[in-house]
């Protein structure tokens, strides 16, 4: 198993405004690392999210979309501001922010996303070193799985745009490492 570098996509307009994202592009003035290079022969893939695709395009990298990378669906909360939900659906928002099994928005629960991510990690088998660009929730679930942390710990993990982790899986042992996004 080759090592996998996982990076969150750049900041979207929705994220910048505190709005639940759907599948929008990046903010027009997204800041990318000044120096960004990948090792020769590295496989570049991204989640099926416009923000992930656009990040890789702006970095000038050749890539493929990996449709098997799990992404979250915010259901009817898509395009709603967190402040708006705090007023209109306060109990549901509080439940969602404290119970990873809940999905009051009608979309994906964190538990479902975790299960899909754990299954993906179990079966992923890239032959060469790989860079994956996905969203922060995917990276959270990878971290929780590798650390064997309780699912509720996801509420204590903040991941900024363009954050990277390295994931290495060998036989029955997995490891993650944190490092800056200027991959060299």
mmCIF file with all atom_site columns, C-alpha atoms in Angstrom:
data_model
loop_
_atom_site.group_PDB
_atom_site.id
_atom_site.type_symbol
_atom_site.label_atom_id
_atom_site.label_alt_id
_atom_site.label_comp_id
_atom_site.label_asym_id
_atom_site.label_entity_id
_atom_site.label_seq_id
_atom_site.pdbx_PDB_ins_code
_atom_site.Cartn_x
_atom_site.Cartn_y
_atom_site.Cartn_z
_atom_site.occupancy
_atom_site.B_iso_or_equiv
_atom_site.pdbx_formal_charge
_atom_site.auth_seq_id
_atom_site.auth_comp_id
_atom_site.auth_asym_id
_atom_site.auth_atom_id
_atom_site.pdbx_PDB_model_num
ATOM 1   C CA . UNK A 1 1   ? 0.000   0.000  0.000   1.00 0.00 ? 1   UNK A CA 1
ATOM 2   C CA . UNK A 1 2   ? 1.390   3.376  -0.998  1.00 0.00 ? 2   UNK A CA 1
ATOM 3   C CA . UNK A 1 3   ? 1.091   6.414  1.202   1.00 0.00 ? 3   UNK A CA 1
ATOM 4   C CA . UNK A 1 4   ? -1.839  8.773  0.673   1.00 0.00 ? 4   UNK A CA 1
ATOM 5   C CA . UNK A 1 5   ? -1.726  12.496 1.295   1.00 0.00 ? 5   UNK A CA 1
ATOM 6   C CA . UNK A 1 6   ? -5.174  13.892 1.995   1.00 0.00 ? 6   UNK A CA 1
ATOM 7   C CA . UNK A 1 7   ? -5.795  17.617 1.683   1.00 0.00 ? 7   UNK A CA 1
ATOM 8   C CA . UNK A 1 8   ? -8.902  19.685 2.267   1.00 0.00 ? 8   UNK A CA 1
ATOM 9   C CA . UNK A 1 9   ? -10.110 21.851 -0.578  1.00 0.00 ? 9   UNK A CA 1
ATOM 10  C CA . UNK A 1 10  ? -9.854  25.642 -0.558  1.00 0.00 ? 10  UNK A CA 1
ATOM 11  C CA . UNK A 1 11  ? -12.407 27.887 1.155   1.00 0.00 ? 11  UNK A CA 1
ATOM 12  C CA . UNK A 1 12  ? -15.821 28.080 -0.528  1.00 0.00 ? 12  UNK A CA 1
ATOM 13  C CA . UNK A 1 13  ? -18.095 31.125 -0.519  1.00 0.00 ? 13  UNK A CA 1
ATOM 14  C CA . UNK A 1 14  ? -20.577 29.209 1.632   1.00 0.00 ? 14  UNK A CA 1
ATOM 15  C CA . UNK A 1 15  ? -17.971 28.263 4.227   1.00 0.00 ? 15  UNK A CA 1
ATOM 16  C CA . UNK A 1 16  ? -16.700 31.836 4.365   1.00 0.00 ? 16  UNK A CA 1
ATOM 17  C CA . UNK A 1 17  ? -20.228 33.094 5.094   1.00 0.00 ? 17  UNK A CA 1
ATOM 18  C CA . UNK A 1 18  ? -21.191 30.392 7.610   1.00 0.00 ? 18  UNK A CA 1
ATOM 19  C CA . UNK A 1 19  ? -23.576 28.703 5.174   1.00 0.00 ? 19  UNK A CA 1
ATOM 20  C CA . UNK A 1 20  ? -24.021 24.949 4.825   1.00 0.00 ? 20  UNK A CA 1
ATOM 21  C CA . UNK A 1 21  ? -22.249 24.058 1.579   1.00 0.00 ? 21  UNK A CA 1
ATOM 22  C CA . UNK A 1 22  ? -23.642 22.023 -1.245  1.00 0.00 ? 22  UNK A CA 1
ATOM 23  C CA . UNK A 1 23  ? -21.502 21.534 -4.278  1.00 0.00 ? 23  UNK A CA 1
ATOM 24  C CA . UNK A 1 24  ? -20.254 25.048 -4.986  1.00 0.00 ? 24  UNK A CA 1
ATOM 25  C CA . UNK A 1 25  ? -16.936 26.271 -6.278  1.00 0.00 ? 25  UNK A CA 1
ATOM 26  C CA . UNK A 1 26  ? -14.192 28.051 -4.383  1.00 0.00 ? 26  UNK A CA 1
ATOM 27  C CA . UNK A 1 27  ? -14.193 31.637 -3.289  1.00 0.00 ? 27  UNK A CA 1
ATOM 28  C CA . UNK A 1 28  ? -12.781 33.748 -6.108  1.00 0.00 ? 28  UNK A CA 1
ATOM 29  C CA . UNK A 1 29  ? -9.859  34.973 -4.001  1.00 0.00 ? 29  UNK A CA 1
ATOM 30  C CA . UNK A 1 30  ? -8.905  31.614 -2.476  1.00 0.00 ? 30  UNK A CA 1
ATOM 31  C CA . UNK A 1 31  ? -5.364  31.563 -1.153  1.00 0.00 ? 31  UNK A CA 1
ATOM 32  C CA . UNK A 1 32  ? -3.340  28.600 -2.351  1.00 0.00 ? 32  UNK A CA 1
ATOM 33  C CA . UNK A 1 33  ? 0.121   27.653 -1.111  1.00 0.00 ? 33  UNK A CA 1
ATOM 34  C CA . UNK A 1 34  ? 2.816   29.728 -2.841  1.00 0.00 ? 34  UNK A CA 1
ATOM 35  C CA . UNK A 1 35  ? 5.013   26.675 -3.330  1.00 0.00 ? 35  UNK A CA 1
ATOM 36  C CA . UNK A 1 36  ? 3.176   23.525 -4.160  1.00 0.00 ? 36  UNK A CA 1
ATOM 37  C CA . UNK A 1 37  ? 4.656   20.511 -5.819  1.00 0.00 ? 37  UNK A CA 1
ATOM 38  C CA . UNK A 1 38  ? 4.006   16.809 -5.706  1.00 0.00 ? 38  UNK A CA 1
ATOM 39  C CA . UNK A 1 39  ? 6.457   13.992 -6.140  1.00 0.00 ? 39  UNK A CA 1
ATOM 40  C CA . UNK A 1 40  ? 6.947   12.696 -9.648  1.00 0.00 ? 40  UNK A CA 1
ATOM 41  C CA . UNK A 1 41  ? 4.508   9.955  -10.575 1.00 0.00 ? 41  UNK A CA 1
ATOM 42  C CA . UNK A 1 42  ? 2.079   10.821 -7.780  1.00 0.00 ? 42  UNK A CA 1
ATOM 43  C CA . UNK A 1 43  ? -1.521  9.863  -8.476  1.00 0.00 ? 43  UNK A CA 1
ATOM 44  C CA . UNK A 1 44  ? -3.847  12.897 -8.020  1.00 0.00 ? 44  UNK A CA 1
ATOM 45  C CA . UNK A 1 45  ? -7.511  12.257 -7.222  1.00 0.00 ? 45  UNK A CA 1
ATOM 46  C CA . UNK A 1 46  ? -10.297 14.289 -5.718  1.00 0.00 ? 46  UNK A CA 1
ATOM 47  C CA . UNK A 1 47  ? -13.723 13.781 -4.257  1.00 0.00 ? 47  UNK A CA 1
ATOM 48  C CA . UNK A 1 48  ? -16.710 14.440 -6.466  1.00 0.00 ? 48  UNK A CA 1
ATOM 49  C CA . UNK A 1 49  ? -17.097 17.998 -5.149  1.00 0.00 ? 49  UNK A CA 1
ATOM 50  C CA . UNK A 1 50  ? -16.760 21.129 -7.264  1.00 0.00 ? 50  UNK A CA 1
ATOM 51  C CA . UNK A 1 51  ? -14.612 22.715 -4.538  1.00 0.00 ? 51  UNK A CA 1
ATOM 52  C CA . UNK A 1 52  ? -12.180 19.782 -4.577  1.00 0.00 ? 52  UNK A CA 1
ATOM 53  C CA . UNK A 1 53  ? -12.029 19.692 -8.355  1.00 0.00 ? 53  UNK A CA 1
ATOM 54  C CA . UNK A 1 54  ? -11.447 23.452 -8.563  1.00 0.00 ? 54  UNK A CA 1
ATOM 55  C CA . UNK A 1 55  ? -8.674  23.293 -5.943  1.00 0.00 ? 55  UNK A CA 1
ATOM 56  C CA . UNK A 1 56  ? -6.775  20.717 -7.987  1.00 0.00 ? 56  UNK A CA 1
ATOM 57  C CA . UNK A 1 57  ? -7.353  22.715 -11.177 1.00 0.00 ? 57  UNK A CA 1
ATOM 58  C CA . UNK A 1 58  ? -6.009  25.907 -9.555  1.00 0.00 ? 58  UNK A CA 1
ATOM 59  C CA . UNK A 1 59  ? -2.942  23.975 -8.412  1.00 0.00 ? 59  UNK A CA 1
ATOM 60  C CA . UNK A 1 60  ? -2.382  23.041 -12.049 1.00 0.00 ? 60  UNK A CA 1
ATOM 61  C CA . UNK A 1 61  ? -2.433  19.292 -11.479 1.00 0.00 ? 61  UNK A CA 1
ATOM 62  C CA . UNK A 1 62  ? -3.687  16.484 -13.724 1.00 0.00 ? 62  UNK A CA 1
ATOM 63  C CA . UNK A 1 63  ? -6.291  14.509 -11.756 1.00 0.00 ? 63  UNK A CA 1
ATOM 64  C CA . UNK A 1 64  ? -9.080  11.956 -11.734 1.00 0.00 ? 64  UNK A CA 1
ATOM 65  C CA . UNK A 1 65  ? -12.299 12.077 -9.740  1.00 0.00 ? 65  UNK A CA 1
ATOM 66  C CA . UNK A 1 66  ? -12.662 9.196  -7.297  1.00 0.00 ? 66  UNK A CA 1
ATOM 67  C CA . UNK A 1 67  ? -16.425 8.781  -6.949  1.00 0.00 ? 67  UNK A CA 1
ATOM 68  C CA . UNK A 1 68  ? -15.922 6.319  -4.090  1.00 0.00 ? 68  UNK A CA 1
ATOM 69  C CA . UNK A 1 69  ? -14.609 9.000  -1.674  1.00 0.00 ? 69  UNK A CA 1
ATOM 70  C CA . UNK A 1 70  ? -17.504 9.631  0.744   1.00 0.00 ? 70  UNK A CA 1
ATOM 71  C CA . UNK A 1 71  ? -19.011 13.123 0.910   1.00 0.00 ? 71  UNK A CA 1
ATOM 72  C CA . UNK A 1 72  ? -21.624 14.500 3.286   1.00 0.00 ? 72  UNK A CA 1
ATOM 73  C CA . UNK A 1 73  ? -25.092 15.609 2.213   1.00 0.00 ? 73  UNK A CA 1
ATOM 74  C CA . UNK A 1 74  ? -26.575 18.417 4.335   1.00 0.00 ? 74  UNK A CA 1
ATOM 75  C CA . UNK A 1 75  ? -30.095 17.733 3.073   1.00 0.00 ? 75  UNK A CA 1
ATOM 76  C CA . UNK A 1 76  ? -32.493 20.665 3.280   1.00 0.00 ? 76  UNK A CA 1
ATOM 77  C CA . UNK A 1 77  ? -29.905 22.695 5.230   1.00 0.00 ? 77  UNK A CA 1
ATOM 78  C CA . UNK A 1 78  ? -27.917 23.219 2.015   1.00 0.00 ? 78  UNK A CA 1
ATOM 79  C CA . UNK A 1 79  ? -27.463 26.960 1.379   1.00 0.00 ? 79  UNK A CA 1
ATOM 80  C CA . UNK A 1 80  ? -28.875 27.899 4.800   1.00 0.00 ? 80  UNK A CA 1
ATOM 81  C CA . UNK A 1 81  ? -26.852 30.035 7.169   1.00 0.00 ? 81  UNK A CA 1
ATOM 82  C CA . UNK A 1 82  ? -25.906 28.626 10.546  1.00 0.00 ? 82  UNK A CA 1
ATOM 83  C CA . UNK A 1 83  ? -27.410 31.767 12.167  1.00 0.00 ? 83  UNK A CA 1
ATOM 84  C CA . UNK A 1 84  ? -30.662 31.183 10.294  1.00 0.00 ? 84  UNK A CA 1
ATOM 85  C CA . UNK A 1 85  ? -30.845 27.580 11.531  1.00 0.00 ? 85  UNK A CA 1
ATOM 86  C CA . UNK A 1 86  ? -30.041 28.677 15.080  1.00 0.00 ? 86  UNK A CA 1
ATOM 87  C CA . UNK A 1 87  ? -33.247 30.743 14.940  1.00 0.00 ? 87  UNK A CA 1
ATOM 88  C CA . UNK A 1 88  ? -35.512 28.496 12.867  1.00 0.00 ? 88  UNK A CA 1
ATOM 89  C CA . UNK A 1 89  ? -34.402 24.968 13.829  1.00 0.00 ? 89  UNK A CA 1
ATOM 90  C CA . UNK A 1 90  ? -32.552 25.502 17.095  1.00 0.00 ? 90  UNK A CA 1
ATOM 91  C CA . UNK A 1 91  ? -33.362 22.103 18.625  1.00 0.00 ? 91  UNK A CA 1
ATOM 92  C CA . UNK A 1 92  ? -32.507 20.209 15.442  1.00 0.00 ? 92  UNK A CA 1
ATOM 93  C CA . UNK A 1 93  ? -29.227 22.100 15.025  1.00 0.00 ? 93  UNK A CA 1
ATOM 94  C CA . UNK A 1 94  ? -28.276 21.462 18.649  1.00 0.00 ? 94  UNK A CA 1
ATOM 95  C CA . UNK A 1 95  ? -29.091 17.764 18.224  1.00 0.00 ? 95  UNK A CA 1
ATOM 96  C CA . UNK A 1 96  ? -26.985 17.539 15.057  1.00 0.00 ? 96  UNK A CA 1
ATOM 97  C CA . UNK A 1 97  ? -24.039 19.310 16.730  1.00 0.00 ? 97  UNK A CA 1
ATOM 98  C CA . UNK A 1 98  ? -24.051 16.868 19.640  1.00 0.00 ? 98  UNK A CA 1
ATOM 99  C CA . UNK A 1 99  ? -25.312 13.537 18.266  1.00 0.00 ? 99  UNK A CA 1
ATOM 100 C CA . UNK A 1 100 ? -23.321 11.991 15.386  1.00 0.00 ? 100 UNK A CA 1
ATOM 101 C CA . UNK A 1 101 ? -26.183 9.545  14.721  1.00 0.00 ? 101 UNK A CA 1
ATOM 102 C CA . UNK A 1 102 ? -28.716 12.292 13.974  1.00 0.00 ? 102 UNK A CA 1
ATOM 103 C CA . UNK A 1 103 ? -29.584 13.750 10.587  1.00 0.00 ? 103 UNK A CA 1
ATOM 104 C CA . UNK A 1 104 ? -32.373 16.255 11.219  1.00 0.00 ? 104 UNK A CA 1
ATOM 105 C CA . UNK A 1 105 ? -31.587 17.910 7.872   1.00 0.00 ? 105 UNK A CA 1
ATOM 106 C CA . UNK A 1 106 ? -32.620 14.749 6.014   1.00 0.00 ? 106 UNK A CA 1
ATOM 107 C CA . UNK A 1 107 ? -29.128 14.213 4.593   1.00 0.00 ? 107 UNK A CA 1
ATOM 108 C CA . UNK A 1 108 ? -26.169 12.181 5.810   1.00 0.00 ? 108 UNK A CA 1
ATOM 109 C CA . UNK A 1 109 ? -25.515 11.620 9.506   1.00 0.00 ? 109 UNK A CA 1
ATOM 110 C CA . UNK A 1 110 ? -21.937 11.761 10.708  1.00 0.00 ? 110 UNK A CA 1
ATOM 111 C CA . UNK A 1 111 ? -22.294 8.089  11.688  1.00 0.00 ? 111 UNK A CA 1
ATOM 112 C CA . UNK A 1 112 ? -23.189 7.167  8.118   1.00 0.00 ? 112 UNK A CA 1
ATOM 113 C CA . UNK A 1 113 ? -20.301 9.251  6.773   1.00 0.00 ? 113 UNK A CA 1
ATOM 114 C CA . UNK A 1 114 ? -17.954 7.578  9.259   1.00 0.00 ? 114 UNK A CA 1
ATOM 115 C CA . UNK A 1 115 ? -19.124 4.089  8.249   1.00 0.00 ? 115 UNK A CA 1
ATOM 116 C CA . UNK A 1 116 ? -18.626 4.882  4.562   1.00 0.00 ? 116 UNK A CA 1
ATOM 117 C CA . UNK A 1 117 ? -15.183 6.362  5.251   1.00 0.00 ? 117 UNK A CA 1
ATOM 118 C CA . UNK A 1 118 ? -14.090 3.395  7.382   1.00 0.00 ? 118 UNK A CA 1
ATOM 119 C CA . UNK A 1 119 ? -15.219 1.044  4.623   1.00 0.00 ? 119 UNK A CA 1
ATOM 120 C CA . UNK A 1 120 ? -13.389 3.150  2.029   1.00 0.00 ? 120 UNK A CA 1
ATOM 121 C CA . UNK A 1 121 ? -10.188 3.051  4.120   1.00 0.00 ? 121 UNK A CA 1
ATOM 122 C CA . UNK A 1 122 ? -10.508 -0.706 4.473   1.00 0.00 ? 122 UNK A CA 1
ATOM 123 C CA . UNK A 1 123 ? -10.653 -1.210 0.713   1.00 0.00 ? 123 UNK A CA 1
ATOM 124 C CA . UNK A 1 124 ? -8.547  1.629  -0.704  1.00 0.00 ? 124 UNK A CA 1
ATOM 125 C CA . UNK A 1 125 ? -5.542  0.290  -2.542  1.00 0.00 ? 125 UNK A CA 1
ATOM 126 C CA . UNK A 1 126 ? -3.700  2.840  -4.639  1.00 0.00 ? 126 UNK A CA 1
ATOM 127 C CA . UNK A 1 127 ? -0.585  1.353  -6.214  1.00 0.00 ? 127 UNK A CA 1
ATOM 128 C CA . UNK A 1 128 ? 1.431   4.578  -6.159  1.00 0.00 ? 128 UNK A CA 1
ATOM 129 C CA . UNK A 1 129 ? 1.699   7.548  -3.786  1.00 0.00 ? 129 UNK A CA 1
ATOM 130 C CA . UNK A 1 130 ? -1.548  9.504  -4.038  1.00 0.00 ? 130 UNK A CA 1
ATOM 131 C CA . UNK A 1 131 ? -2.810  12.999 -3.260  1.00 0.00 ? 131 UNK A CA 1
ATOM 132 C CA . UNK A 1 132 ? -6.517  13.180 -2.467  1.00 0.00 ? 132 UNK A CA 1
ATOM 133 C CA . UNK A 1 133 ? -8.347  16.500 -2.278  1.00 0.00 ? 133 UNK A CA 1
ATOM 134 C CA . UNK A 1 134 ? -11.617 16.235 -0.353  1.00 0.00 ? 134 UNK A CA 1
ATOM 135 C CA . UNK A 1 135 ? -13.598 18.086 2.298   1.00 0.00 ? 135 UNK A CA 1
ATOM 136 C CA . UNK A 1 136 ? -12.793 18.506 5.984   1.00 0.00 ? 136 UNK A CA 1
ATOM 137 C CA . UNK A 1 137 ? -15.444 16.011 7.107   1.00 0.00 ? 137 UNK A CA 1
ATOM 138 C CA . UNK A 1 138 ? -13.703 13.254 5.172   1.00 0.00 ? 138 UNK A CA 1
ATOM 139 C CA . UNK A 1 139 ? -10.382 14.066 6.879   1.00 0.00 ? 139 UNK A CA 1
ATOM 140 C CA . UNK A 1 140 ? -12.118 14.141 10.295  1.00 0.00 ? 140 UNK A CA 1
ATOM 141 C CA . UNK A 1 141 ? -13.521 10.663 9.703   1.00 0.00 ? 141 UNK A CA 1
ATOM 142 C CA . UNK A 1 142 ? -10.123 9.348  8.579   1.00 0.00 ? 142 UNK A CA 1
ATOM 143 C CA . UNK A 1 143 ? -8.525  10.731 11.755  1.00 0.00 ? 143 UNK A CA 1
ATOM 144 C CA . UNK A 1 144 ? -11.230 9.238  13.982  1.00 0.00 ? 144 UNK A CA 1
ATOM 145 C CA . UNK A 1 145 ? -10.903 5.848  12.307  1.00 0.00 ? 145 UNK A CA 1
ATOM 146 C CA . UNK A 1 146 ? -7.100  5.691  12.498  1.00 0.00 ? 146 UNK A CA 1
ATOM 147 C CA . UNK A 1 147 ? -7.027  6.918  16.101  1.00 0.00 ? 147 UNK A CA 1
ATOM 148 C CA . UNK A 1 148 ? -9.934  4.628  17.053  1.00 0.00 ? 148 UNK A CA 1
ATOM 149 C CA . UNK A 1 149 ? -11.433 7.678  18.755  1.00 0.00 ? 149 UNK A CA 1
ATOM 150 C CA . UNK A 1 150 ? -15.089 7.875  19.737  1.00 0.00 ? 150 UNK A CA 1
ATOM 151 C CA . UNK A 1 151 ? -17.226 9.268  16.945  1.00 0.00 ? 151 UNK A CA 1
ATOM 152 C CA . UNK A 1 152 ? -18.326 12.138 19.202  1.00 0.00 ? 152 UNK A CA 1
ATOM 153 C CA . UNK A 1 153 ? -14.750 13.458 19.073  1.00 0.00 ? 153 UNK A CA 1
ATOM 154 C CA . UNK A 1 154 ? -15.520 14.806 15.585  1.00 0.00 ? 154 UNK A CA 1
ATOM 155 C CA . UNK A 1 155 ? -17.092 17.820 17.293  1.00 0.00 ? 155 UNK A CA 1
ATOM 156 C CA . UNK A 1 156 ? -13.677 18.682 18.756  1.00 0.00 ? 156 UNK A CA 1
ATOM 157 C CA . UNK A 1 157 ? -11.725 18.611 15.490  1.00 0.00 ? 157 UNK A CA 1
ATOM 158 C CA . UNK A 1 158 ? -11.505 21.769 13.387  1.00 0.00 ? 158 UNK A CA 1
ATOM 159 C CA . UNK A 1 159 ? -9.751  21.451 10.052  1.00 0.00 ? 159 UNK A CA 1
ATOM 160 C CA . UNK A 1 160 ? -8.905  24.544 8.034   1.00 0.00 ? 160 UNK A CA 1
ATOM 161 C CA . UNK A 1 161 ? -9.014  24.724 4.244   1.00 0.00 ? 161 UNK A CA 1
ATOM 162 C CA . UNK A 1 162 ? -5.886  23.339 2.543   1.00 0.00 ? 162 UNK A CA 1
ATOM 163 C CA . UNK A 1 163 ? -4.866  21.280 5.581   1.00 0.00 ? 163 UNK A CA 1
ATOM 164 C CA . UNK A 1 164 ? -2.988  18.066 4.806   1.00 0.00 ? 164 UNK A CA 1
ATOM 165 C CA . UNK A 1 165 ? -2.532  14.740 6.520   1.00 0.00 ? 165 UNK A CA 1
ATOM 166 C CA . UNK A 1 166 ? -0.504  11.760 5.390   1.00 0.00 ? 166 UNK A CA 1
ATOM 167 C CA . UNK A 1 167 ? -2.201  8.381  5.712   1.00 0.00 ? 167 UNK A CA 1
ATOM 168 C CA . UNK A 1 168 ? -0.168  5.193  5.605   1.00 0.00 ? 168 UNK A CA 1
ATOM 169 C CA . UNK A 1 169 ? -1.748  1.745  5.826   1.00 0.00 ? 169 UNK A CA 1
ATOM 170 C CA . UNK A 1 170 ? 0.376   -1.352 6.149   1.00 0.00 ? 170 UNK A CA 1
ATOM 171 C CA . UNK A 1 171 ? -1.349  -4.668 6.756   1.00 0.00 ? 171 UNK A CA 1
ATOM 172 C CA . UNK A 1 172 ? -3.453  -4.081 9.896   1.00 0.00 ? 172 UNK A CA 1
ATOM 173 C CA . UNK A 1 173 ? -1.656  -0.909 10.999  1.00 0.00 ? 173 UNK A CA 1
ATOM 174 C CA . UNK A 1 174 ? -2.594  2.634  9.936   1.00 0.00 ? 174 UNK A CA 1
ATOM 175 C CA . UNK A 1 175 ? -0.914  5.909  10.804  1.00 0.00 ? 175 UNK A CA 1
ATOM 176 C CA . UNK A 1 176 ? -1.581  9.591  10.127  1.00 0.00 ? 176 UNK A CA 1
ATOM 177 C CA . UNK A 1 177 ? 0.821   12.534 10.148  1.00 0.00 ? 177 UNK A CA 1
ATOM 178 C CA . UNK A 1 178 ? -0.044  16.230 10.032  1.00 0.00 ? 178 UNK A CA 1
ATOM 179 C CA . UNK A 1 179 ? 1.996   18.650 7.961   1.00 0.00 ? 179 UNK A CA 1
ATOM 180 C CA . UNK A 1 180 ? 1.661   21.953 6.045   1.00 0.00 ? 180 UNK A CA 1
ATOM 181 C CA . UNK A 1 181 ? -0.063  21.973 2.658   1.00 0.00 ? 181 UNK A CA 1
ATOM 182 C CA . UNK A 1 182 ? 3.002   22.971 0.676   1.00 0.00 ? 182 UNK A CA 1
ATOM 183 C CA . UNK A 1 183 ? 3.754   19.398 -0.284  1.00 0.00 ? 183 UNK A CA 1
ATOM 184 C CA . UNK A 1 184 ? 7.342   19.136 -1.475  1.00 0.00 ? 184 UNK A CA 1
#
